[in-house]
Short mmCIF file of C-alpha atoms in Angstrom, two decimals:
data_model
loop_
_atom_site.label_atom_id
_atom_site.label_comp_id
_atom_site.label_asym_id
_atom_site.label_seq_id
_atom_site.Cartn_x
_atom_site.Cartn_y
_atom_site.Cartn_z
CA ASN A 16 -12.17 9.18 0.69
CA ALA A 17 -9.32 8.65 -1.74
CA GLY A 18 -11.77 8.11 -4.62
CA VAL A 19 -10.66 4.57 -5.46
CA MET A 20 -13.77 2.41 -5.09
CA GLN A 21 -13.49 -1.20 -4.14
CA ASN A 22 -16.29 -3.69 -3.68
CA PRO A 23 -17.30 -5.58 -1.85
CA ARG A 24 -15.80 -4.36 1.43
CA HIS A 25 -16.14 -7.80 2.93
CA LEU A 26 -16.43 -11.11 1.07
CA VAL A 27 -16.94 -14.53 2.60
CA ARG A 28 -16.36 -17.64 0.54
CA ARG A 29 -16.17 -21.35 1.23
CA ARG A 30 -13.13 -23.32 0.17
CA GLY A 31 -13.30 -24.18 -3.53
CA GLN A 32 -15.51 -21.23 -4.52
CA GLU A 33 -14.51 -18.29 -6.67
CA ALA A 34 -13.88 -14.78 -5.39
CA ARG A 35 -14.23 -11.66 -7.56
CA LEU A 36 -12.91 -8.38 -6.27
CA ARG A 37 -13.64 -5.16 -8.09
CA CYS A 38 -11.79 -1.85 -8.26
CA SER A 39 -12.76 1.37 -9.96
CA PRO A 40 -9.80 3.77 -10.12
CA MET A 41 -9.98 7.45 -9.37
CA LYS A 42 -11.31 9.60 -12.18
CA GLY A 43 -8.54 10.35 -14.63
CA HIS A 44 -6.34 7.45 -13.47
CA SER A 45 -5.41 4.81 -15.99
CA HIS A 46 -3.07 2.68 -13.90
CA VAL A 47 -4.32 0.11 -11.40
CA TYR A 48 -2.34 -1.88 -8.85
CA TRP A 49 -3.44 -4.75 -6.62
CA TYR A 50 -1.78 -5.51 -3.28
CA ARG A 51 -2.45 -8.20 -0.69
CA GLN A 52 -2.08 -7.74 3.07
CA LEU A 53 -1.85 -10.88 5.11
CA PRO A 54 -2.43 -10.69 8.89
CA GLU A 55 0.50 -9.07 10.70
CA GLU A 56 2.30 -8.35 7.41
CA GLY A 57 2.79 -5.37 5.14
CA LEU A 58 1.22 -5.00 1.74
CA LYS A 59 2.66 -7.19 -1.00
CA PHE A 60 2.45 -6.17 -4.69
CA MET A 61 0.48 -8.52 -6.86
CA VAL A 62 -0.15 -6.99 -10.27
CA TYR A 63 -0.01 -3.72 -12.19
CA LEU A 64 -2.41 -3.06 -15.07
CA GLN A 65 -3.28 -0.41 -17.56
CA LYS A 66 -6.44 -0.51 -19.66
CA GLU A 67 -6.51 -3.89 -21.42
CA ASN A 68 -2.88 -4.60 -20.55
CA ILE A 69 -1.05 -6.38 -17.75
CA ILE A 70 2.21 -4.48 -17.24
CA ASP A 71 3.71 -6.40 -14.30
CA GLU A 72 2.29 -9.55 -12.70
CA SER A 73 5.44 -10.60 -10.89
CA GLY A 74 3.61 -10.75 -7.56
CA MET A 75 0.70 -12.88 -8.68
CA PRO A 76 0.60 -16.52 -7.56
CA LYS A 77 1.08 -18.76 -10.57
CA GLU A 78 -2.21 -20.57 -10.21
CA ARG A 79 -5.82 -19.65 -9.44
CA PHE A 80 -5.22 -15.87 -9.51
CA SER A 81 -5.95 -13.63 -12.49
CA ALA A 82 -6.55 -9.92 -13.05
CA GLU A 83 -7.98 -7.82 -15.76
CA PHE A 84 -8.69 -4.16 -16.46
CA PRO A 85 -11.05 -4.00 -19.43
CA LYS A 86 -11.59 -1.03 -21.66
CA GLU A 87 -14.91 -0.42 -19.98
CA GLY A 88 -15.64 -1.16 -16.36
CA PRO A 89 -13.65 -1.84 -13.23
CA SER A 90 -10.52 -3.88 -12.72
CA ILE A 91 -11.26 -7.37 -11.48
CA LEU A 92 -9.06 -9.60 -9.33
CA ARG A 93 -10.30 -13.15 -9.62
CA ILE A 94 -9.35 -16.00 -7.33
CA GLN A 95 -10.52 -19.45 -8.34
CA GLN A 96 -10.94 -22.40 -6.00
CA VAL A 97 -10.12 -20.35 -2.91
CA VAL A 98 -8.25 -21.87 0.01
CA ARG A 99 -7.93 -20.73 3.62
CA GLY A 100 -4.57 -19.12 2.88
CA ASP A 101 -6.23 -16.67 0.54
CA SER A 102 -7.86 -14.95 3.53
CA ALA A 103 -6.42 -11.45 3.51
CA ALA A 104 -7.16 -7.81 2.78
CA TYR A 105 -6.84 -6.97 -0.89
CA PHE A 106 -6.12 -3.36 -1.71
CA CYS A 107 -6.39 -1.63 -5.04
CA ALA A 108 -4.53 1.55 -5.90
CA SER A 109 -4.56 3.82 -8.87
CA SER A 110 -2.34 6.50 -10.33
CA PRO A 111 -2.47 8.79 -13.34
CA LEU A 112 -0.72 8.20 -16.63
CA VAL A 113 2.12 10.55 -15.75
CA SER A 114 4.99 8.78 -14.04
CA ASN A 115 6.27 9.58 -10.59
CA GLN A 116 2.79 10.19 -9.21
CA PRO A 117 1.81 8.59 -5.90
CA GLN A 118 -0.71 5.83 -5.79
CA HIS A 119 -4.08 6.36 -4.13
CA PHE A 120 -5.60 3.47 -2.31
CA GLY A 121 -9.10 2.13 -1.91
CA ASP A 122 -10.63 0.86 1.33
CA GLY A 123 -9.79 -2.70 0.49
CA THR A 124 -11.76 -5.94 0.33
CA ARG A 125 -11.45 -8.24 3.29
CA LEU A 126 -11.72 -11.79 2.03
CA SER A 127 -12.53 -14.53 4.54
CA ILE A 128 -12.48 -18.19 3.56
CA LEU A 129 -14.52 -20.59 5.64
CA ALA B 24 15.72 -8.11 -4.46
CA GLN B 25 14.52 -4.75 -3.33
CA SER B 26 13.26 -4.70 0.25
CA VAL B 27 12.12 -2.24 2.91
CA SER B 28 12.78 -2.65 6.65
CA GLN B 29 10.85 -0.98 9.39
CA HIS B 30 12.60 -1.78 12.66
CA ASN B 31 9.86 -0.85 15.12
CA HIS B 32 6.80 -3.04 14.90
CA HIS B 33 4.98 -1.53 17.85
CA VAL B 34 5.55 1.88 19.37
CA ILE B 35 3.71 3.29 22.38
CA LEU B 36 4.03 6.97 23.20
CA SER B 37 2.36 9.52 25.39
CA GLU B 38 0.81 12.61 23.89
CA ALA B 39 3.31 15.37 23.18
CA ALA B 40 6.21 12.94 22.93
CA SER B 41 8.41 13.09 19.85
CA LEU B 42 8.23 10.37 17.26
CA GLU B 43 10.79 8.83 14.95
CA LEU B 44 10.04 5.73 12.92
CA GLY B 45 12.87 4.07 11.10
CA CYS B 46 12.82 2.95 7.49
CA ASN B 47 15.68 1.48 5.48
CA TYR B 48 15.60 0.14 1.92
CA SER B 49 17.96 -2.09 0.01
CA TYR B 50 18.15 -0.72 -3.50
CA GLY B 51 21.17 1.25 -4.76
CA GLY B 52 19.60 2.96 -7.74
CA THR B 53 17.26 5.89 -7.98
CA VAL B 54 14.19 5.40 -5.80
CA ASN B 55 11.03 7.22 -4.88
CA LEU B 56 10.15 7.03 -1.20
CA PHE B 57 6.80 7.23 0.55
CA TRP B 58 5.17 7.07 3.94
CA TYR B 59 1.56 5.97 4.14
CA VAL B 60 -0.68 5.91 7.21
CA GLN B 61 -3.60 3.60 7.83
CA TYR B 62 -6.02 4.71 10.54
CA PRO B 63 -8.16 1.95 12.09
CA GLY B 64 -10.72 0.70 9.57
CA GLN B 65 -9.59 3.07 6.86
CA HIS B 66 -7.65 2.95 3.62
CA LEU B 67 -4.00 3.90 3.29
CA GLN B 68 -3.40 7.62 2.97
CA LEU B 69 -0.26 9.26 1.68
CA LEU B 70 1.58 11.18 4.42
CA LEU B 71 4.48 12.37 2.33
CA LYS B 72 6.71 11.45 -0.60
CA TYR B 73 10.24 12.03 -1.86
CA PHE B 74 11.12 11.98 -5.53
CA SER B 75 14.06 14.36 -5.76
CA GLY B 76 15.34 17.70 -4.47
CA ASP B 77 15.41 18.73 -0.81
CA PRO B 78 15.93 15.54 1.24
CA LEU B 79 13.87 16.91 4.09
CA VAL B 80 10.25 16.42 3.11
CA LYS B 81 7.28 17.87 4.93
CA GLY B 82 3.96 16.09 4.79
CA ILE B 83 0.49 16.44 6.19
CA LYS B 84 -0.42 16.65 9.90
CA GLY B 85 3.01 17.89 10.96
CA PHE B 86 4.96 14.87 9.78
CA GLU B 87 8.32 15.09 8.06
CA ALA B 88 10.88 12.64 6.76
CA GLU B 89 14.54 12.87 5.88
CA PHE B 90 16.10 10.98 2.99
CA ILE B 91 19.70 10.07 3.78
CA LYS B 92 21.07 8.44 0.65
CA SER B 93 24.31 7.23 2.26
CA LYS B 94 22.34 5.33 4.90
CA PHE B 95 19.54 4.14 2.57
CA SER B 96 17.11 5.58 5.10
CA PHE B 97 13.91 7.58 5.08
CA ASN B 98 12.90 8.00 8.72
CA LEU B 99 9.58 9.56 9.66
CA ARG B 100 9.42 12.18 12.38
CA LYS B 101 6.92 14.27 14.28
CA PRO B 102 7.95 16.61 17.13
CA SER B 103 4.79 16.16 19.21
CA VAL B 104 2.30 13.33 18.68
CA GLN B 105 -1.39 13.44 19.40
CA TRP B 106 -3.85 10.71 20.35
CA SER B 107 -5.31 11.01 16.79
CA ASP B 108 -1.95 9.85 15.38
CA THR B 109 -2.71 6.32 16.58
CA ALA B 110 -2.47 4.29 13.39
CA GLU B 111 -0.26 1.98 11.40
CA TYR B 112 2.52 3.59 9.39
CA PHE B 113 4.03 2.07 6.25
CA CYS B 114 7.21 3.03 4.51
CA ALA B 115 7.31 2.18 0.77
CA VAL B 116 9.71 2.42 -2.12
CA ASN B 117 9.46 2.23 -5.86
CA GLN B 118 11.82 2.65 -8.73
CA GLY B 119 9.33 4.32 -11.03
CA GLY B 120 9.92 3.65 -14.69
CA ALA B 121 8.11 0.86 -16.47
CA THR B 122 6.84 -0.73 -13.32
CA ASN B 123 5.55 1.54 -10.65
CA LYS B 124 4.99 -1.12 -8.02
CA LEU B 125 5.46 -0.21 -4.41
CA ILE B 126 7.57 -2.29 -2.06
CA PHE B 127 6.22 -1.92 1.47
CA GLY B 128 7.75 -2.38 4.86
CA THR B 129 5.89 -4.51 7.37
CA GLY B 130 4.47 -1.47 9.10
CA THR B 131 4.76 0.14 12.54
CA LEU B 132 1.75 0.22 14.78
CA LEU B 133 1.76 3.45 16.80
CA ALA B 134 -0.39 3.78 19.88
CA VAL B 135 -0.53 7.23 21.47
CA GLN B 136 -1.82 7.30 25.03
CA PRO B 137 -3.74 10.40 26.11
#
């Protein structure tokens, strides 16, 4: 186990509902990254956060998606008014403060939209 | 835009065969290079990484990769595969610095037949 904890492992939502995905980084890691893996595709970067700050959100869809990493608690990826195309595996990764350190990944959350 | 190409989408080998998976990237500046492996139902695990120094990098489980700057390549190799190497392999690149996001290839699915 890489130590990055994601929950839930599987999430089923109906179209129009909200999805909340949680990620607790490895102990001692202060950087969190979210990636999305669509079927038959590689992982695509979504957003990079440090505590209370969004550093790079260049991969986030402009609408319905948001992310936060509060001072206390896990990072949350929130998808409002989900659509079928949001069905994917969402992976969280974390790394320490020091640069040039590899990212460690969680088990992912598999989101299915009915 | 920076991109990563993995030319082999599916590879089938018999046990003890040699493996080479291709990876090319499209960025001319300084890059950090990674290979991750995803075993069925598990999270991504780091196989090996290149930041600087010796371009021949050795990783876990007998894997190695060679960074050839002139060819923008970082091919993964293993002299003799085992059935337990059956997994999906992802090449990834980042530039480090202010944004540490990883750019992934689409992955290569390796099936090793006993």
